[in-house]
Structures are given as structure tokens and as C-alpha cells.
Short mmCIF file of C-alpha atoms in Angstrom, two decimals:
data_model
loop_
_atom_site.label_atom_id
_atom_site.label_comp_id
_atom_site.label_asym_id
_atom_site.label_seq_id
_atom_site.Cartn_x
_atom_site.Cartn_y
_atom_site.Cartn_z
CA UNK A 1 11.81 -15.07 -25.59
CA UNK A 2 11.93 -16.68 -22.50
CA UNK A 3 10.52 -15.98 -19.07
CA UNK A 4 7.86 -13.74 -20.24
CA UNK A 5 5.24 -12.91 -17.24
CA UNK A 6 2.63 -10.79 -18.85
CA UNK A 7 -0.20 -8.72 -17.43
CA UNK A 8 -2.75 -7.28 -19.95
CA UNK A 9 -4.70 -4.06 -19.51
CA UNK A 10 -7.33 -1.82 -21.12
CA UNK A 11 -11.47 -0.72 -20.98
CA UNK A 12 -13.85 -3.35 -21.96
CA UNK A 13 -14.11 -3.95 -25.45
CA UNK A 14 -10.39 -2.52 -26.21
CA UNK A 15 -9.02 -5.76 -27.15
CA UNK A 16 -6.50 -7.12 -24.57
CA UNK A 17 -8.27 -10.54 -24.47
CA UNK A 18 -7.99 -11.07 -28.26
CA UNK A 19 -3.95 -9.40 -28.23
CA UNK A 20 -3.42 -11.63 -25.29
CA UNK A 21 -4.16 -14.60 -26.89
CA UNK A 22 -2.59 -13.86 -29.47
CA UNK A 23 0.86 -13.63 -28.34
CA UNK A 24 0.03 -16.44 -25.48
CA UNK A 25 0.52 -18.51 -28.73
CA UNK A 26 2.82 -16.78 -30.11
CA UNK A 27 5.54 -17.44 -27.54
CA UNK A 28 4.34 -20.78 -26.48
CA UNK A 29 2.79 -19.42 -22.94
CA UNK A 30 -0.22 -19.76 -21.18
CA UNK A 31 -2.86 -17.20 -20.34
CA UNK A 32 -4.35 -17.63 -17.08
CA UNK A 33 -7.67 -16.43 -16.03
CA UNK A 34 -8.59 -16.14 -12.90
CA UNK A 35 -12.28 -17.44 -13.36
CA UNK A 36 -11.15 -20.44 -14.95
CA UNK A 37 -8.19 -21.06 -12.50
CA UNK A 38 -10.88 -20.59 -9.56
CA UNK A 39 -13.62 -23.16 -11.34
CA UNK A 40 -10.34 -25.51 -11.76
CA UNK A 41 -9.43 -25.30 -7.88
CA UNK A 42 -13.09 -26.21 -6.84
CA UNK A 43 -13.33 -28.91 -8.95
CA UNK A 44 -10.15 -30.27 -7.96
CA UNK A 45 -10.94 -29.78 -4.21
CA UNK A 46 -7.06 -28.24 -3.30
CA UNK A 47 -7.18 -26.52 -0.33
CA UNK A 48 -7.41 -22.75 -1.87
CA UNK A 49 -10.45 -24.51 -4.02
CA UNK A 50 -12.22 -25.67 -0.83
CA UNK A 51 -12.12 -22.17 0.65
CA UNK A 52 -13.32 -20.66 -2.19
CA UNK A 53 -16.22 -23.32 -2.72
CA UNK A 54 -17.38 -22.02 1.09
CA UNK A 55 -17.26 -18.36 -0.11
CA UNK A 56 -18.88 -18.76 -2.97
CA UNK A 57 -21.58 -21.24 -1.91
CA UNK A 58 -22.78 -18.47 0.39
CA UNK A 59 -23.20 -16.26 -2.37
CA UNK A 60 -19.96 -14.28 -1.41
CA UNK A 61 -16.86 -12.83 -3.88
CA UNK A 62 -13.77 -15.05 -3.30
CA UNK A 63 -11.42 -12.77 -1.21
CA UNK A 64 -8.32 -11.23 -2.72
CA UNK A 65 -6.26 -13.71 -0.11
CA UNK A 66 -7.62 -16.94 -1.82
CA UNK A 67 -7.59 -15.89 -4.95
CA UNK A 68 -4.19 -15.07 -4.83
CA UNK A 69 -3.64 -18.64 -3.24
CA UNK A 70 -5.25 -20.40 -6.23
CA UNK A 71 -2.91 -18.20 -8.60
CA UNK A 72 0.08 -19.45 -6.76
CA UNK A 73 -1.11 -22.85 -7.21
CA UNK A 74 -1.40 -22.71 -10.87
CA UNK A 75 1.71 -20.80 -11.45
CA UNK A 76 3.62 -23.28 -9.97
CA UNK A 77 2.84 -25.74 -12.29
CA UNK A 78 5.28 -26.79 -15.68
CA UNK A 79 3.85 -24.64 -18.39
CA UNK A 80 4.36 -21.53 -16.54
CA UNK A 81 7.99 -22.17 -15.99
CA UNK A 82 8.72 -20.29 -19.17
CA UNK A 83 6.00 -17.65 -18.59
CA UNK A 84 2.65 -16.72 -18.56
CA UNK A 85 0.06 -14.15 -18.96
CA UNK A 86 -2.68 -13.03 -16.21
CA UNK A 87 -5.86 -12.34 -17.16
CA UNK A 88 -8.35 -10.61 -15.02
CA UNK A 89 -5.76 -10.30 -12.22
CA UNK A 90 -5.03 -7.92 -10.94
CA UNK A 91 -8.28 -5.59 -11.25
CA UNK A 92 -7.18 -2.88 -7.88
CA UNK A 93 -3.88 -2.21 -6.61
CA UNK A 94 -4.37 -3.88 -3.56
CA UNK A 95 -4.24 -7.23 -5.61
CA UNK A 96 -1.09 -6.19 -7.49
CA UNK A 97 0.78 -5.65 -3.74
CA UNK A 98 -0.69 -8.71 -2.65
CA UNK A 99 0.86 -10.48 -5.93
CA UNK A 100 3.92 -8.55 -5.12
CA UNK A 101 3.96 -9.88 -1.57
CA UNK A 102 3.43 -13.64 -3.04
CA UNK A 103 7.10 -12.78 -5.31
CA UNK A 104 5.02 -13.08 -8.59
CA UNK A 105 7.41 -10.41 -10.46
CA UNK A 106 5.66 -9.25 -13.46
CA UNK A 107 8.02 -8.22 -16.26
CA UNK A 108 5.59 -6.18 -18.75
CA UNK A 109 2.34 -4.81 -18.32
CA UNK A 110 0.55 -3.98 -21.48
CA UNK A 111 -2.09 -1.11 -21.71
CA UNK A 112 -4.19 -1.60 -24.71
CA UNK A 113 -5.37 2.11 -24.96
CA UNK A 114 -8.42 3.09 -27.19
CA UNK A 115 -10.94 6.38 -26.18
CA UNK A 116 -14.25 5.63 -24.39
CA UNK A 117 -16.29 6.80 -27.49
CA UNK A 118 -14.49 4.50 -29.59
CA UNK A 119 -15.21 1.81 -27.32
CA UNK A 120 -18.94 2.47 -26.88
CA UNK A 121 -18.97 2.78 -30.45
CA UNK A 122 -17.53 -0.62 -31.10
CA UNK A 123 -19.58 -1.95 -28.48
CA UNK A 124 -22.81 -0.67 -29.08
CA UNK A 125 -22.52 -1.35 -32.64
CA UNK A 126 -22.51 -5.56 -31.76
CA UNK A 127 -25.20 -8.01 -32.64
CA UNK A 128 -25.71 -11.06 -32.42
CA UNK A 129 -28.11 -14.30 -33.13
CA UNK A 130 -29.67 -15.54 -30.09
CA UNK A 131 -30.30 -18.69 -32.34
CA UNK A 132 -26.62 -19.62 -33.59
CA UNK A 133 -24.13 -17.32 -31.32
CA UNK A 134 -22.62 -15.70 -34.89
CA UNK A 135 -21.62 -12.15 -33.98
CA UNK A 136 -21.90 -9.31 -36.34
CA UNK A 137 -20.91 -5.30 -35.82
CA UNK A 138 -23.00 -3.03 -37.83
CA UNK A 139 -19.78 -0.71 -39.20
CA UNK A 140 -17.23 -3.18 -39.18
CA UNK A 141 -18.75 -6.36 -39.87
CA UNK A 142 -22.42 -6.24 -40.89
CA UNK A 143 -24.68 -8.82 -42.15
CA UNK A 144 -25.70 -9.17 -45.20
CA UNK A 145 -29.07 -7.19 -44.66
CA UNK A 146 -27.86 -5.63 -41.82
CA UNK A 147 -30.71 -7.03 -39.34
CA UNK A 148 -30.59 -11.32 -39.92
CA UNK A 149 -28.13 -13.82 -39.24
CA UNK A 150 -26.45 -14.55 -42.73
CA UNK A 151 -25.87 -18.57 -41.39
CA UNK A 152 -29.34 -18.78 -40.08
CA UNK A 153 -31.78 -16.31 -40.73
CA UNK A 154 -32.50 -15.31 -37.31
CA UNK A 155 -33.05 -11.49 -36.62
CA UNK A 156 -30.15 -10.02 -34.75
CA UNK A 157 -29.97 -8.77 -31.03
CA UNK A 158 -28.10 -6.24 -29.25
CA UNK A 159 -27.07 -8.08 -25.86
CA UNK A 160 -27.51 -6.46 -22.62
CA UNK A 161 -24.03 -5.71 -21.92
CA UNK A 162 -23.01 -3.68 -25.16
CA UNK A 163 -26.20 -1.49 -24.39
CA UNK A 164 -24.49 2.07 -24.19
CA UNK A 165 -25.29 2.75 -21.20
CA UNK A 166 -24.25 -0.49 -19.96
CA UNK A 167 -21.07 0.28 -21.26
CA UNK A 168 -20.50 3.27 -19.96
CA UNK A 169 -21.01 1.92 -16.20
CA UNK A 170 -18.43 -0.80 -17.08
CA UNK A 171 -15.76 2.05 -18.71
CA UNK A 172 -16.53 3.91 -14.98
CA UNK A 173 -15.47 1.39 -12.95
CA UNK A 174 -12.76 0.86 -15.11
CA UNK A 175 -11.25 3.73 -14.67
CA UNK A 176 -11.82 3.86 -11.19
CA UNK A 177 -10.66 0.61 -9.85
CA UNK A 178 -7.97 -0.78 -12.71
CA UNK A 179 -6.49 2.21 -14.16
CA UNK A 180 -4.73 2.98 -11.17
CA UNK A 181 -2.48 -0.12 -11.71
CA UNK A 182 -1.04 2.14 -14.64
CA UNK A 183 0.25 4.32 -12.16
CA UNK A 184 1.42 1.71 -10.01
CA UNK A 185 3.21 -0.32 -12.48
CA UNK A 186 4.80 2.83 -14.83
CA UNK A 187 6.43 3.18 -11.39
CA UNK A 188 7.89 -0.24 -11.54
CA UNK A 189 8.79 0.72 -15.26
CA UNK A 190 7.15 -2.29 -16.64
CA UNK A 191 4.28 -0.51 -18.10
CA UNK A 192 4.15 -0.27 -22.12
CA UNK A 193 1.22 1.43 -23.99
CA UNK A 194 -0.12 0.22 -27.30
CA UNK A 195 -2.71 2.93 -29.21
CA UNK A 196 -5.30 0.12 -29.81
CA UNK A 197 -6.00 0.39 -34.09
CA UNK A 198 -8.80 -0.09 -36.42
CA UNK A 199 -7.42 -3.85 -37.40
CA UNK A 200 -6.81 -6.00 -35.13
CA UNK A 201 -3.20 -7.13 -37.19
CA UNK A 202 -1.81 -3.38 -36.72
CA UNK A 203 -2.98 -3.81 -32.93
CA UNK A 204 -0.63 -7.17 -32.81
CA UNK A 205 2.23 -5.44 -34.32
CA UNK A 206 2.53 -2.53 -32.02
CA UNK A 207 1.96 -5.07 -28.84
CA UNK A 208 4.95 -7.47 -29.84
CA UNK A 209 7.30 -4.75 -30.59
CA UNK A 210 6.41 -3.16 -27.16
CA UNK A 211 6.70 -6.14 -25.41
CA UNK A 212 9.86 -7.21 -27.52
CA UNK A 213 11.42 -3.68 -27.04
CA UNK A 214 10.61 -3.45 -22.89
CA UNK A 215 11.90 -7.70 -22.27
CA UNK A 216 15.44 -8.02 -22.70
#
């Protein structure tokens, strides 16, 4: 399949980074995130990488306007000339007009969809060793004992971010700031949605046939 220009969507935890790179390899196509394109740009001193170096030197978020810049300058490279897939962009609908305005066309937007107490379950449920980075999830794939690290002994950790409540702030803005672009792209009548599943494998399925049934 050629000419495949993915976005990915869905809450925190649902799964779109691990679908996306799944079928980034699948087809042979990048995934570009915006974090590491911006890091890139700086280091390489282009011209959208110098203005973001001044923003973000003064302890300020890169504007929508440079950002956008730097993704123009990466998708114009070779290996996205058969397609690619965005991650972390576009987060607000302002950012998908301005990618509209730059003539990215985007032909398939996938919504990974799985309930918020599903996600704050899977979330919440995540350890991991401070010691040797292994990650664990009490239901779906504990320790040994439930509390060490089976590689090193070390006594597992919930991190900061999978705290509940944490969570729950990161599910809000969610669904305040990037769920819109459902909206705005079912109107386009790219948008697909894929019931996120209990194995990651059934997950996969349902996302290729989506994408393979909304790309002709």
C-alpha cells in the first residue's frame, strides 16, 4: 500500500504508540514524532531549528507556526515519499488547519478507542524497577511475587504519571483539547475507529483492516 499518511489517535495509555509502530513497519513507513523531529532541527541548526532553539531556551512551548515548519522539513525528505505516520501532531484543531494550510493531506486517521476506567485501570496497575527499567502490570503481567523485579530483585514502583489521579488529569485534557480532531476529521471522512482489545495482536488486526478497508 502505497502513499499511506497516517495520523494516530486515542487517551493515554490506549495503545496508538505501540499500533503505530507496528504498522510503521509493517508497510515500510516512518513514524514521525514531533519531539524527536524538533530535537533533530536544533541539532541540525535549519532555520525552523534555530527558531525553536530561541523559544525554547527561554523556557517557552515552540509555537504551532514552527512546529509546523520543522514537520514540513522532515516530510520532505525520501522516506516519506511513500508515507508516513504523525505522532503527537496534531494535539488541537488549530494544528490540524494549520497542517491543512501547509497541503499535508492526511488519508486515515485512526482512533484507538478504549473507556477511561479501562485506561486508569491499565495504567494504574504499572510498575516498574527504578533499578533496571523492566516494567511489570499487576493483572496482566505481574512479577513473580508480585512486588520485586524478577531480573533484579529490586522492589517495584508505581511512577508518578500512572498515579490515578495523574491519569485522570491527562484523560481530561484529552478529551478536551484532542478529541475534537475526531469531529474534525470524521468530517473529512478519514476517520476510522478501532475498539482497542485485551491483546495487543487482536488490537493490530482490527487497525490494519480499518486502515486497509478506508485506503484504496
Amino acid at each position: 500500500m502505497k502513499n499511506l499518511k497516517l495520523i494516530f489517535l486515542g487517551a493515554p495509555g490506549a495503545g496508538k504508540g505501540t499500533q503505530s509502530d507496528i504498522v510503521a513497519e509493517k508497510y515500510g513507513i516512518p513514524t514521525i514524532s514531533t519531539g524527536v523531529m524538533i530535537r533533530e532541527a536544533i541539532k541540525n541548526n535549519t532555520e525552523m531549528g534555530l527558531q525553536a532553539k530561541a523559544f525554547a531556551e527561554n523556557g517557552k512551548l515552540v509555537p504551532d507556526e514552527v512546529v509546523i515548519g520543522i514537520i514540513g522539513e522532515r516530510l520532505a525528505k525520501d522516506d516519506c515519499q511513500n508515507g508516513f505516520i504523525l505522532d503527537g501532531f496534531p494535539r488541537t484543531v488549530p494544528q490540524a488547519e494549520a497542517l491543512d494550510k501547509m497541503g499535508v493531506e492526511i488519508n486515515c486517521v485512526v482512533s484507538i478507542e478504549v473507556p477511561d476506567e479501562k485506561i486508569v485501570e491499565r495504567m494504574s496497575g504499572r510498575r516498574s524497577c527504578a533499578k533496571c527499567g523492566a516494567t511489570y502490570h499487576i493483572v496482566y503481567n505481574p512479577s513473580k511475587d508480585g512486588t520485586t523485579c524478577d531480573k533484579c530483585g529490586e522492589t517495584l514502583s508505581i511512577r508518578k504519571d500512572d498515579a490515578p489521579e495523574v491519569v485522570l488529569d491527562r484523560l481530561n485534557v484529552y478529551h478536551n483539547q484532542t478529541e475534537p480532531l475526531k469531529d474534525f476529521y470524521g468530517k473529512k471522512g478519514v476517520l476510522v475507529l478501532v475498539e482497542g482489545q485485551e491483546k495487543v495482536e487482536d488490537t493490530t488486526a482490527l487497525t490494519l483492516g480499518a486502515i486497509e478497508g478506508s485506503v484504496k
